[in-house]
Amino acid sequence: QVQLLESGGGLVQAGDSLRLSCAASGRTFTSHAMAWFRQAPGKEREFVAGISWSGSPTYYANSVKGRFTISRDAAKNTVYLRMNSLKPEDTAVYYCSARLGSIVTVSTVYDYWGQGTQVTVSS
């Protein structure tokens, strides 16, 4: 059974940093793309960042480019999202996801999802 388990969310102030982790288990992901999405209250789920399991390429939403960094540790089967210079508009539930194939920014084509981790950024 495939599991994606996110951790690392929390309440921080604007300008602070957080690192989210996504521990993947239940299958091999060598042919998969991994991605982080987020969903704020009343808004649609949006793409944040993606990475091929090989480590490249990576892709970012314009709103986080230069502030967030996605990476993966193949030995630990874990994907990370380092978030710097956080803003109140980054407040959302962040979800880890996986799909067979390349990075896509549309959430509906992802096969596996974690339960989400809340990130709240106060001003």
Coordinates of N, CA, C and O in Angstrom, one line a residue:
Q1 N 0.8 -1.2 0.0 CA 0.0 0.0 0.0 C 0.9 1.2 0.0 O 1.7 1.4 0.9
V2 N 0.7 2.1 -1.0 CA 1.5 3.3 -1.1 C 1.0 4.3 0.0 O -0.2 4.5 0.2
Q3 N 2.0 4.9 0.6 CA 1.8 5.9 1.6 C 2.7 7.1 1.4 O 3.9 6.9 1.2
L4 N 2.2 8.3 1.5 CA 3.0 9.5 1.5 C 2.6 10.2 2.8 O 1.5 10.6 3.0
L5 N 3.6 10.4 3.6 CA 3.4 10.9 4.9 C 4.1 12.3 5.1 O 5.4 12.3 5.1
E6 N 3.4 13.4 5.1 CA 4.0 14.7 5.3 C 4.2 15.0 6.7 O 3.5 14.6 7.6
S7 N 5.2 15.9 6.9 CA 5.5 16.4 8.3 C 6.2 17.7 8.1 O 6.7 18.0 7.0
G8 N 6.3 18.5 9.2 CA 7.1 19.7 9.2 C 6.3 21.0 9.2 O 6.9 22.1 9.2
G9 N 5.0 20.9 9.0 CA 4.2 22.1 9.0 C 4.2 22.8 10.4 O 4.6 22.2 11.4
G10 N 3.6 24.0 10.5 CA 3.5 24.7 11.7 C 3.1 26.1 11.6 O 2.8 26.6 10.5
L11 N 3.2 26.8 12.7 CA 2.8 28.3 12.7 C 4.1 29.0 12.8 O 4.9 28.8 13.8
V12 N 4.3 29.9 11.9 CA 5.6 30.7 11.8 C 5.2 32.2 11.5 O 4.1 32.5 11.1
Q13 N 6.2 33.0 11.7 CA 6.0 34.4 11.3 C 6.5 34.7 9.9 O 7.3 34.0 9.4
A14 N 6.0 35.8 9.3 CA 6.4 36.2 8.0 C 7.9 36.4 8.0 O 8.5 37.0 9.0
G15 N 8.6 35.9 7.0 CA 10.0 35.9 6.9 C 10.7 34.7 7.4 O 11.9 34.5 7.1
D16 N 10.0 33.9 8.2 CA 10.6 32.6 8.7 C 10.8 31.6 7.6 O 10.3 31.7 6.5
S17 N 11.4 30.4 8.0 CA 11.6 29.3 7.1 C 11.0 28.0 7.8 O 10.8 27.9 9.0
L18 N 10.6 27.1 6.9 CA 10.2 25.8 7.3 C 10.7 24.8 6.3 O 10.9 25.1 5.1
R19 N 10.8 23.5 6.7 CA 11.1 22.5 5.8 C 10.1 21.4 6.0 O 9.9 20.8 7.1
L20 N 9.4 21.1 4.9 CA 8.4 20.0 4.9 C 9.1 18.7 4.4 O 9.9 18.8 3.5
S21 N 8.6 17.6 4.9 CA 9.1 16.3 4.5 C 8.0 15.5 4.0 O 6.9 15.6 4.6
C22 N 8.3 14.6 3.1 CA 7.3 13.6 2.6 C 8.0 12.3 2.5 O 8.8 12.1 1.6
A23 N 7.6 11.4 3.4 CA 8.2 10.1 3.4 C 7.3 9.1 2.6 O 6.1 9.0 2.9
A24 N 7.9 8.6 1.6 CA 7.1 7.7 0.6 C 7.4 6.2 0.9 O 8.6 5.9 1.1
S25 N 6.4 5.4 0.8 CA 6.6 4.0 1.1 C 5.6 3.2 0.3 O 4.6 3.7 -0.2
G26 N 5.8 1.9 0.2 CA 4.8 1.0 -0.4 C 5.1 0.6 -1.9 O 4.5 -0.3 -2.4
R27 N 6.1 1.3 -2.5 CA 6.5 0.9 -3.9 C 7.7 1.7 -4.2 O 8.2 2.5 -3.5
T28 N 8.3 1.4 -5.3 CA 9.4 2.2 -5.8 C 8.9 3.3 -6.6 O 7.9 3.2 -7.3
F29 N 9.6 4.4 -6.5 CA 9.2 5.7 -7.2 C 10.2 6.1 -8.3 O 10.2 7.3 -8.6
T30 N 11.0 5.2 -8.7 CA 12.1 5.6 -9.6 C 11.6 6.2 -11.0 O 12.3 6.9 -11.6
S31 N 10.4 5.9 -11.3 CA 9.8 6.4 -12.6 C 8.7 7.5 -12.3 O 8.0 7.8 -13.2
H32 N 8.7 8.0 -11.1 CA 7.7 8.9 -10.7 C 8.2 10.3 -10.6 O 9.4 10.6 -10.4
A33 N 7.2 11.2 -10.8 CA 7.4 12.6 -10.4 C 6.8 12.9 -9.1 O 5.7 12.3 -8.8
M34 N 7.4 13.6 -8.2 CA 6.9 14.0 -6.9 C 6.6 15.5 -6.9 O 7.3 16.3 -7.5
A35 N 5.5 15.9 -6.3 CA 5.2 17.3 -6.3 C 4.5 17.7 -5.0 O 4.0 16.8 -4.2
W36 N 4.6 19.0 -4.7 CA 3.9 19.6 -3.6 C 2.9 20.5 -4.1 O 3.1 21.3 -5.0
F37 N 1.7 20.3 -3.6 CA 0.5 21.2 -3.9 C 0.1 21.8 -2.6 O 0.5 21.4 -1.5
R38 N -0.7 22.9 -2.7 CA -1.2 23.5 -1.5 C -2.6 24.0 -1.7 O -3.0 24.2 -2.9
Q39 N -3.4 24.0 -0.6 CA -4.8 24.5 -0.8 C -5.1 25.4 0.4 O -5.0 24.9 1.6
A40 N -5.4 26.6 0.1 CA -5.9 27.6 1.1 C -7.4 27.5 1.3 O -8.1 27.1 0.3
P41 N -7.9 27.9 2.4 CA -9.4 27.9 2.6 C -10.1 28.7 1.5 O -9.7 29.8 1.2
G42 N -11.1 28.0 0.9 CA -11.9 28.7 -0.2 C -11.2 28.7 -1.5 O -11.8 29.3 -2.4
K43 N -10.0 28.1 -1.6 CA -9.3 28.2 -2.9 C -9.1 26.8 -3.5 O -9.2 25.8 -2.7
E44 N -8.8 26.8 -4.7 CA -8.5 25.5 -5.4 C -7.1 25.0 -5.0 O -6.2 25.8 -4.7
R45 N -6.9 23.7 -5.1 CA -5.5 23.2 -4.9 C -4.6 23.7 -6.0 O -4.9 23.6 -7.2
E46 N -3.4 24.2 -5.6 CA -2.5 24.7 -6.6 C -1.1 24.0 -6.5 O -0.7 23.7 -5.4
F47 N -0.5 23.9 -7.7 CA 0.8 23.4 -7.8 C 1.9 24.3 -7.1 O 1.8 25.5 -7.3
V48 N 2.8 23.7 -6.4 CA 3.8 24.5 -5.7 C 5.2 24.2 -6.3 O 5.9 25.1 -6.8
A49 N 5.6 22.9 -6.3 CA 6.9 22.5 -6.9 C 6.8 21.1 -7.2 O 6.1 20.3 -6.6
G50 N 7.7 20.7 -8.2 CA 7.8 19.3 -8.5 C 9.2 18.9 -8.8 O 10.1 19.7 -9.2
I51 N 9.5 17.6 -8.7 CA 10.8 17.0 -9.0 C 10.7 15.6 -9.5 O 9.8 14.9 -9.1
S52 N 11.5 15.3 -10.5 CA 11.6 13.9 -10.9 C 12.4 13.1 -9.9 O 13.2 13.6 -9.2
W53 N 12.0 11.9 -9.7 CA 12.6 11.1 -8.7 C 14.1 11.0 -8.9 O 14.9 10.8 -8.0
S54 N 14.6 11.1 -10.1 CA 16.0 11.1 -10.4 C 16.7 12.3 -9.8 O 17.9 12.3 -9.7
G55 N 16.0 13.4 -9.5 CA 16.5 14.6 -8.9 C 16.4 15.8 -9.8 O 16.5 16.9 -9.4
S56 N 16.2 15.6 -11.1 CA 16.0 16.7 -12.0 C 15.2 16.2 -13.2 O 15.2 15.0 -13.5
P57 N 14.4 17.0 -13.7 CA 14.3 18.4 -13.5 C 13.5 18.8 -12.3 O 12.9 17.9 -11.7
T58 N 13.5 20.0 -11.9 CA 12.6 20.6 -10.9 C 11.8 21.7 -11.6 O 12.2 22.3 -12.6
Y59 N 10.7 22.0 -11.0 CA 9.8 23.0 -11.5 C 9.0 23.7 -10.4 O 8.6 23.0 -9.4
Y60 N 8.9 25.0 -10.5 CA 8.3 25.8 -9.4 C 7.2 26.7 -9.9 O 7.2 27.2 -11.1
A61 N 6.2 26.9 -9.1 CA 5.2 27.9 -9.4 C 5.9 29.3 -9.3 O 6.8 29.5 -8.5
N62 N 5.4 30.2 -10.1 CA 6.0 31.6 -10.1 C 6.0 32.2 -8.7 O 6.9 32.9 -8.3
S63 N 4.9 31.9 -8.0 CA 4.7 32.5 -6.7 C 5.7 32.1 -5.6 O 5.9 32.8 -4.6
V64 N 6.4 31.0 -5.9 CA 7.4 30.5 -4.9 C 8.8 30.4 -5.4 O 9.7 30.1 -4.7
K65 N 9.0 30.7 -6.7 CA 10.3 30.6 -7.3 C 11.3 31.6 -6.6 O 11.0 32.7 -6.4
G66 N 12.4 31.0 -6.3 CA 13.4 31.8 -5.6 C 13.3 31.7 -4.1 O 14.3 32.1 -3.4
R67 N 12.2 31.3 -3.6 CA 12.0 31.2 -2.1 C 11.9 29.7 -1.6 O 12.3 29.4 -0.5
F68 N 11.3 28.8 -2.5 CA 11.1 27.4 -2.1 C 12.1 26.6 -2.9 O 12.4 26.9 -4.1
T69 N 12.5 25.5 -2.3 CA 13.4 24.5 -3.0 C 12.9 23.1 -2.7 O 12.7 22.7 -1.5
I70 N 12.7 22.4 -3.8 CA 12.3 21.0 -3.6 C 13.5 20.1 -3.9 O 14.3 20.4 -4.7
S71 N 13.6 19.0 -3.1 CA 14.7 18.1 -3.2 C 14.2 16.7 -2.8 O 13.1 16.6 -2.2
R72 N 15.0 15.7 -3.0 CA 14.7 14.4 -2.6 C 15.9 13.6 -2.2 O 17.0 13.9 -2.7
D73 N 15.8 12.8 -1.2 CA 16.8 11.9 -0.7 C 16.3 10.5 -1.1 O 15.5 9.9 -0.5
A74 N 16.9 9.9 -2.2 CA 16.5 8.6 -2.7 C 16.7 7.5 -1.6 O 15.9 6.6 -1.5
A75 N 17.8 7.6 -0.9 CA 18.1 6.6 0.1 C 17.1 6.5 1.2 O 16.8 5.5 1.8
K76 N 16.5 7.7 1.5 CA 15.5 7.8 2.6 C 14.1 7.7 2.0 O 13.1 7.8 2.8
N77 N 13.9 7.7 0.7 CA 12.6 7.7 0.0 C 11.8 8.9 0.5 O 10.6 8.8 0.8
T78 N 12.5 10.0 0.6 CA 11.8 11.2 1.2 C 12.0 12.4 0.2 O 13.1 12.6 -0.3
V79 N 11.0 13.2 0.1 CA 11.0 14.4 -0.7 C 10.9 15.6 0.3 O 10.1 15.5 1.3
Y80 N 11.6 16.7 0.1 CA 11.6 17.8 1.0 C 11.1 19.1 0.2 O 11.3 19.2 -1.0
L81 N 10.6 20.0 1.0 CA 10.2 21.3 0.4 C 10.8 22.3 1.5 O 10.2 22.5 2.5
R82 N 11.9 23.0 1.1 CA 12.4 24.0 1.9 C 11.8 25.3 1.6 O 11.8 25.7 0.4
M83 N 11.2 26.0 2.5 CA 10.4 27.2 2.3 C 11.1 28.4 3.1 O 11.1 28.3 4.3
N84 N 11.6 29.3 2.4 CA 12.2 30.5 3.0 C 11.4 31.7 2.7 O 10.6 31.8 1.8
S85 N 11.7 32.7 3.5 CA 11.0 34.0 3.3 C 9.5 33.9 3.2 O 8.8 34.4 2.3
L86 N 8.9 33.1 4.1 CA 7.5 32.8 4.1 C 6.6 34.1 4.2 O 7.0 35.0 4.9
K87 N 5.5 34.1 3.5 CA 4.6 35.2 3.5 C 3.2 34.7 4.0 O 2.9 33.5 3.9
P88 N 2.4 35.6 4.5 CA 1.1 35.2 4.9 C 0.3 34.5 3.8 O -0.5 33.5 4.1
E89 N 0.5 34.8 2.6 CA -0.2 34.2 1.5 C 0.3 32.8 1.2 O -0.3 32.1 0.4
D90 N 1.3 32.3 1.9 CA 1.7 31.0 1.8 C 0.9 30.0 2.7 O 1.1 28.8 2.7
T91 N 0.1 30.6 3.5 CA -0.7 29.9 4.4 C -1.6 28.9 3.7 O -2.4 29.3 2.8
A92 N -1.6 27.6 4.0 CA -2.4 26.6 3.3 C -2.0 25.2 3.9 O -1.1 25.1 4.7
V93 N -2.8 24.3 3.5 CA -2.5 22.9 3.8 C -1.6 22.4 2.6 O -2.0 22.6 1.4
Y94 N -0.5 21.9 2.9 CA 0.5 21.4 1.9 C 0.4 19.9 1.7 O 0.5 19.2 2.7
Y95 N 0.3 19.5 0.5 CA 0.1 18.1 0.2 C 1.3 17.6 -0.7 O 1.7 18.2 -1.6
C96 N 1.7 16.4 -0.4 CA 2.7 15.7 -1.2 C 2.0 14.8 -2.1 O 1.0 14.2 -1.7
S97 N 2.5 14.6 -3.4 CA 1.8 13.8 -4.3 C 2.8 13.1 -5.2 O 4.0 13.6 -5.3
A98 N 2.4 12.1 -5.9 CA 3.3 11.3 -6.8 C 2.5 10.8 -8.0 O 1.3 10.5 -7.9
R99 N 3.1 10.8 -9.2 CA 2.5 10.3 -10.4 C 3.6 9.6 -11.2 O 4.7 10.0 -11.2
L100 N 3.2 8.6 -11.9 CA 4.1 7.9 -12.9 C 4.3 8.8 -14.1 O 3.3 9.2 -14.7
G101 N 5.5 9.1 -14.3 CA 5.8 10.0 -15.5 C 6.4 11.3 -15.1 O 7.1 11.4 -14.1
S102 N 6.2 12.3 -15.9 CA 6.8 13.6 -15.7 C 6.0 14.5 -14.8 O 4.9 14.3 -14.5
I103 N 6.7 15.6 -14.5 CA 6.0 16.6 -13.6 C 4.9 17.3 -14.4 O 5.1 17.7 -15.5
V104 N 3.8 17.4 -13.7 CA 2.6 18.1 -14.3 C 2.1 19.0 -13.2 O 2.1 18.6 -12.1
T105 N 1.6 20.1 -13.6 CA 1.1 21.1 -12.6 C -0.4 20.9 -12.3 O -0.9 21.6 -11.5
V106 N -1.0 20.0 -12.9 CA -2.4 19.7 -12.7 C -2.6 18.6 -11.7 O -2.1 17.5 -11.8
S107 N -3.4 18.9 -10.6 CA -3.5 18.0 -9.5 C -4.2 16.7 -9.9 O -3.9 15.6 -9.3
T108 N -5.1 16.8 -10.8 CA -6.0 15.6 -11.1 C -5.3 14.4 -11.7 O -5.8 13.3 -11.7
V109 N -4.1 14.6 -12.2 CA -3.4 13.5 -12.8 C -2.4 12.8 -11.9 O -1.7 11.9 -12.3
Y110 N -2.4 13.2 -10.6 CA -1.5 12.6 -9.6 C -2.2 11.4 -9.0 O -3.4 11.5 -8.7
D111 N -1.5 10.3 -8.8 CA -2.0 9.1 -8.4 C -2.1 8.9 -6.9 O -3.0 8.3 -6.4
Y112 N -1.1 9.5 -6.2 CA -1.0 9.2 -4.8 C -0.9 10.6 -4.1 O -0.3 11.5 -4.6
W113 N -1.5 10.6 -2.9 CA -1.6 11.9 -2.1 C -1.3 11.5 -0.6 O -1.8 10.5 -0.1
G114 N -0.7 12.5 0.0 CA -0.6 12.4 1.5 C -1.8 13.1 2.1 O -2.7 13.6 1.4
Q115 N -1.8 13.1 3.4 CA -2.9 13.6 4.2 C -2.8 15.1 4.3 O -3.8 15.8 4.7
G116 N -1.7 15.7 4.1 CA -1.5 17.1 4.2 C -0.9 17.6 5.5 O -1.1 16.9 6.5
T117 N -0.2 18.7 5.5 CA 0.3 19.3 6.7 C 0.0 20.8 6.6 O 0.2 21.5 5.6
Q118 N -0.4 21.4 7.7 CA -0.8 22.8 7.8 C 0.4 23.7 8.0 O 1.2 23.5 8.8
V119 N 0.4 24.7 7.1 CA 1.4 25.8 7.3 C 0.7 27.1 7.4 O -0.2 27.4 6.6
T120 N 0.9 27.8 8.5 CA 0.3 29.0 8.8 C 1.4 30.1 9.0 O 2.3 29.9 9.9
V121 N 1.3 31.2 8.3 CA 2.3 32.2 8.4 C 1.6 33.5 8.8 O 0.7 34.0 8.2
S122 N 2.0 34.0 10.0 CA 1.4 35.2 10.5 C 2.1 36.4 10.1 O 3.4 36.4 9.9
S123 N 1.4 37.5 10.0 CA 2.1 38.8 9.6 C 2.6 39.6 10.7 O 2.4 39.3 11.9

